[in-house]
Short mmCIF file of C-alpha atoms in Angstrom, two decimals:
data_model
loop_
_atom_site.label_atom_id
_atom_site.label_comp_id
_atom_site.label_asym_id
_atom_site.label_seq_id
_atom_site.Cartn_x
_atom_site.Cartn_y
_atom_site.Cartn_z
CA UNK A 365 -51.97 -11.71 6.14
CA UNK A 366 -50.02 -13.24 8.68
CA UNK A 367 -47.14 -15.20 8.77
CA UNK A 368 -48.59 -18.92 8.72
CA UNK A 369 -51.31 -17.38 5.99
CA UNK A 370 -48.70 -16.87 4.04
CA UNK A 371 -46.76 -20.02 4.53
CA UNK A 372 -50.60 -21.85 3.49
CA UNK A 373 -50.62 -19.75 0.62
CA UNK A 374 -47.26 -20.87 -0.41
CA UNK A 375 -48.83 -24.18 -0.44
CA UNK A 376 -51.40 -23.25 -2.55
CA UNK A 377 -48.96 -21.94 -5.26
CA UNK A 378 -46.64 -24.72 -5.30
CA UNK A 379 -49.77 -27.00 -6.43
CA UNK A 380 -49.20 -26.25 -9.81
CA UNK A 381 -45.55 -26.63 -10.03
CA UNK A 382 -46.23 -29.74 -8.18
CA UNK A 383 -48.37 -30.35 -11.38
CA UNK A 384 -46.26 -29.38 -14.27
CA UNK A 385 -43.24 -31.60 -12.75
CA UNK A 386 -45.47 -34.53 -12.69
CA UNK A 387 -47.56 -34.50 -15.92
CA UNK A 388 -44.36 -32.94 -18.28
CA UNK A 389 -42.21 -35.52 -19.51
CA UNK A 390 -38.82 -33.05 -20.01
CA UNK A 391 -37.40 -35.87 -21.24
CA UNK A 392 -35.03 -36.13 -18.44
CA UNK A 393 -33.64 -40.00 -17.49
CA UNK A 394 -35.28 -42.07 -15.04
CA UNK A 395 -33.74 -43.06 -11.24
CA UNK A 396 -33.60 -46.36 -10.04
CA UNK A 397 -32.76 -46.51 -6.43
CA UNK A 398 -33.75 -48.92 -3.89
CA UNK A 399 -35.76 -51.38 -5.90
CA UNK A 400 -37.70 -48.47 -7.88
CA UNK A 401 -37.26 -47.07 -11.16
CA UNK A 402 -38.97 -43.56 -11.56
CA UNK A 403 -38.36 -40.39 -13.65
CA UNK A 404 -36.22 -37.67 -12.28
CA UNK A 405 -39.31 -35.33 -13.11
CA UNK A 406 -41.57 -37.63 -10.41
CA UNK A 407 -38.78 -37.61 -7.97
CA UNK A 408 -39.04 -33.30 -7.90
CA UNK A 409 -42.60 -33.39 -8.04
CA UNK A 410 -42.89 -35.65 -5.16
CA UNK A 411 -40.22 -33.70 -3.31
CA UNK A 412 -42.38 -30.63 -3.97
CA UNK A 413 -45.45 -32.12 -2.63
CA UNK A 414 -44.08 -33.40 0.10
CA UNK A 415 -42.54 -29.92 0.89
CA UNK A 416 -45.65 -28.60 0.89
CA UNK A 417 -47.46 -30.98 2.91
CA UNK A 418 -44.79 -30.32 5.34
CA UNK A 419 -46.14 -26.68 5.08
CA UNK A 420 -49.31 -27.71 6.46
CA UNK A 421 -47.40 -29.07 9.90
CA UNK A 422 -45.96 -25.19 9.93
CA UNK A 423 -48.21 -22.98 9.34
CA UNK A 424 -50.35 -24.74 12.30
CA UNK A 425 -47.62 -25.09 14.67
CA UNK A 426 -46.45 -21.23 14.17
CA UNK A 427 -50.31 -20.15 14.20
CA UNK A 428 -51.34 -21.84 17.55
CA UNK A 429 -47.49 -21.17 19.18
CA UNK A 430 -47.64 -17.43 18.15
CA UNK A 431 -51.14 -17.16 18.76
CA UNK A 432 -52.04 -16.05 15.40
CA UNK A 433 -55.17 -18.42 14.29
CA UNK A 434 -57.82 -16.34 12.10
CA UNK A 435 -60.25 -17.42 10.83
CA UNK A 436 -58.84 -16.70 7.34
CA UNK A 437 -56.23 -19.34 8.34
CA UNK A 438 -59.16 -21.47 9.68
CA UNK A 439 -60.63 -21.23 5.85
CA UNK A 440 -57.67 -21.24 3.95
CA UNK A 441 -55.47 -24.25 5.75
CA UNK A 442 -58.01 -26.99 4.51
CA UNK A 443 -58.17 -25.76 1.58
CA UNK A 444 -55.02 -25.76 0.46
CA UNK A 445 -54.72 -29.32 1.97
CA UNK A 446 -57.50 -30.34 -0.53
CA UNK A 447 -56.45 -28.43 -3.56
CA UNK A 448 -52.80 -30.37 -2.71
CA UNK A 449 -54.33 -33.65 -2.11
CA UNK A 450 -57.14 -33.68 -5.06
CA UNK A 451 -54.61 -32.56 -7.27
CA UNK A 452 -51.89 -35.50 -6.57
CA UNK A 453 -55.30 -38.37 -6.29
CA UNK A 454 -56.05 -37.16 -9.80
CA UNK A 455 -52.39 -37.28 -11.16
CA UNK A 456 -51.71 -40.68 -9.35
CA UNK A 457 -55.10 -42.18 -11.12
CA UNK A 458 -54.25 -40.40 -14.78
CA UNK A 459 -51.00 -42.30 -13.94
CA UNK A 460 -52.73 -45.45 -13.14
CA UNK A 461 -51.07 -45.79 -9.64
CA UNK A 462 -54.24 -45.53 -7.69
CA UNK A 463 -57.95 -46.70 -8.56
CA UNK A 464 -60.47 -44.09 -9.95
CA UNK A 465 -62.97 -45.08 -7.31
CA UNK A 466 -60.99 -44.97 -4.43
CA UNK A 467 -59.66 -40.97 -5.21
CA UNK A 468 -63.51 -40.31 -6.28
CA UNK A 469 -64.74 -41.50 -2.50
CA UNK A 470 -61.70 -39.45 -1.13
CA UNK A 471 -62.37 -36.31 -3.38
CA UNK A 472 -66.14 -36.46 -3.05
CA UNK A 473 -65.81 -36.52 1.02
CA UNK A 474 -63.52 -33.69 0.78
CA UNK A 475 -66.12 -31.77 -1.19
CA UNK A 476 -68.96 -32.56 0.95
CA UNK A 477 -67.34 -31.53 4.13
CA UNK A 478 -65.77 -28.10 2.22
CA UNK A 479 -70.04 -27.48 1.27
CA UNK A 480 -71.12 -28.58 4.94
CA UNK A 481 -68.42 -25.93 6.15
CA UNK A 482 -69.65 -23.29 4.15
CA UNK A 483 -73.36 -24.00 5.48
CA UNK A 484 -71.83 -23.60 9.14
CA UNK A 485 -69.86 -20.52 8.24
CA UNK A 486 -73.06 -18.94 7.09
CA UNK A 487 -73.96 -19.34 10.43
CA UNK A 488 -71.22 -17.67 11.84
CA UNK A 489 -69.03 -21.00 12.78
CA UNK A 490 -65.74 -21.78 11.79
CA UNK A 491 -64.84 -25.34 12.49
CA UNK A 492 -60.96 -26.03 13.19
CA UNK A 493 -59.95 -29.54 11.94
CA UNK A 494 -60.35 -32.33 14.70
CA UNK A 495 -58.10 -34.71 15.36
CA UNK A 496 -59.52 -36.94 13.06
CA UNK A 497 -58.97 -34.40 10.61
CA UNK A 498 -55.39 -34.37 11.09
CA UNK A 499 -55.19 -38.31 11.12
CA UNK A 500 -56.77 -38.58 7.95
CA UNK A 501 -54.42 -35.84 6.00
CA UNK A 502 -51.32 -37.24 7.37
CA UNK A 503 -52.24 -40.70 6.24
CA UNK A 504 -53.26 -39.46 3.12
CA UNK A 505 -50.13 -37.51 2.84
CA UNK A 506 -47.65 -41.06 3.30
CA UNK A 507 -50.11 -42.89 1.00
CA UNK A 508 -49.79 -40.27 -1.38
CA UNK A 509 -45.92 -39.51 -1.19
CA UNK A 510 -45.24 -43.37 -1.51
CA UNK A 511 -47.21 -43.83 -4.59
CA UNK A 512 -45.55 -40.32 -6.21
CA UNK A 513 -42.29 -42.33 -5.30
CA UNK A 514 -43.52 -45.56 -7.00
CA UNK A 515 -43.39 -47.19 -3.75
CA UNK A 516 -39.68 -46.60 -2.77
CA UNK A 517 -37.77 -48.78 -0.01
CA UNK A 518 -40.80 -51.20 0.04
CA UNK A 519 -40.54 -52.09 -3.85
CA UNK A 520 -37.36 -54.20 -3.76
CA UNK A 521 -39.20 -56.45 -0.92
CA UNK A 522 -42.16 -56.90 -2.70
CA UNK A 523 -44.05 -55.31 -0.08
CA UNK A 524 -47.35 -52.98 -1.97
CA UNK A 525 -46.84 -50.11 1.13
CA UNK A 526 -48.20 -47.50 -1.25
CA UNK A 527 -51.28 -49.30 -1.72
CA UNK A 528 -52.14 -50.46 1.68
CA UNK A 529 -51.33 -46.83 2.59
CA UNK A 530 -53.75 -45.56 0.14
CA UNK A 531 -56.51 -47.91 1.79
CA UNK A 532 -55.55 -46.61 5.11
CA UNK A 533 -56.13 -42.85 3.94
CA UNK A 534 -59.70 -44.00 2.45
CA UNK A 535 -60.58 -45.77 5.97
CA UNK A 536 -59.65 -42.73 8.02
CA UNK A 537 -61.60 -40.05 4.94
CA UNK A 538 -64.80 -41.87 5.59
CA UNK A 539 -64.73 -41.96 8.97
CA UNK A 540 -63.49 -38.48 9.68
CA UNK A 541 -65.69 -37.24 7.24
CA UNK A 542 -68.72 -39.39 8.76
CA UNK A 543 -67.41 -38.04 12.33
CA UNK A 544 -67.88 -34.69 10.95
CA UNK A 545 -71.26 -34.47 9.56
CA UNK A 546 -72.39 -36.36 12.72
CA UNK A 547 -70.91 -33.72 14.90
CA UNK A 548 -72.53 -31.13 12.79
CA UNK A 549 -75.70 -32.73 11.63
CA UNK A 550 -78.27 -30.08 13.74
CA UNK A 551 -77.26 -27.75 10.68
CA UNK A 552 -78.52 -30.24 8.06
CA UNK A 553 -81.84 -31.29 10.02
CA UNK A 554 -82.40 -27.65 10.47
CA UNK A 555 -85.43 -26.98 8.34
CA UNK A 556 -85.13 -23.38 8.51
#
């Protein structure tokens, strides 16, 4: 267990503090700052989640300076950047700040390339995330942030940057994940 393992699994555990802080009302006032008026408990939880997004930027950059990419990091990485990311899309629609469909096409892409991974590790491949890949967390990661910050600094102009941000992230998960079964689709027309 390596360093940037351990900074990924870091990420993993905040998740549900990330969680609690957004679903608990402690009764604590509310913020309003630059056009946007949000509980202090939404302000920590997006803080948290944005701290460990940031985590994922690490972990990579220590792993591939420090030469120390495993393939438990390989495994382990995306994961944690799904558990993160499902968990906020499913807070941010049980808060009604993002439509159900939209997180169920994002969630159900991230599922489908976590099973299509699994089919190509049985084979003895682990697949690093493409470039793609890395597009489509980091836009999901601004859409994401924004919304858990009830659109801050675009609010007071009017301007719905959470939103288009969230339609962004859904262009970029269907075509990464499209990209990826594509690139990979000898191990689904495989009829051994």
């Amino acid at each position: 267990m390596n360093i940037p393992n351990q900074i990924t699994v870091s990420r993993i555990i905040m998740i549900p503090v990330f969680v609690v802080f957004m679903l608990v009302d402690f009764g604590w006032e509310e913020v309003s700052f630059l056009g946007a008026t949000l509980p202090i408990e939404h302000v920590i939880g997006a803080i948290i989640f944005i701290f460990a997004a940031v985590t994922d930027f690490i972990d990579g950059y220590y792993a591939r300076k420090h030469n120390l990419v495993t393939n438990m990091g390989k495994f382990l990485d995306p994961l944690a950047d799904k558990l993160l990311v499902s968990a906020a899309l499913i807070i941010l629609v049980d808060l009604e700040f993002a439509p159900t469909w939209v997180v169920i096409l994002i969630i159900s892409r991230e599922f489908a390339v976590t099973g299509l991974r699994l089919i190509l590790a049985d084979e003895g491949e682990v697949v690093a995330a493409k470039q793609l890949g890395k597009i489509k967390m980091w836009t999901q990661i601004v859409a994401i942030s924004a919304l858990l910050l009830h659109n801050i600094f675009f609010e007071m102009f009017n301007i719905p940057f959470a939103t288009i941000m969230l339609y962004v992230s859904l262009f970029f998960t269907v075509w990464s994940g499209w990209d990826y079964f594509y690139a990979n689709r000898r191990v689904l027309l495989d009829s051994k």
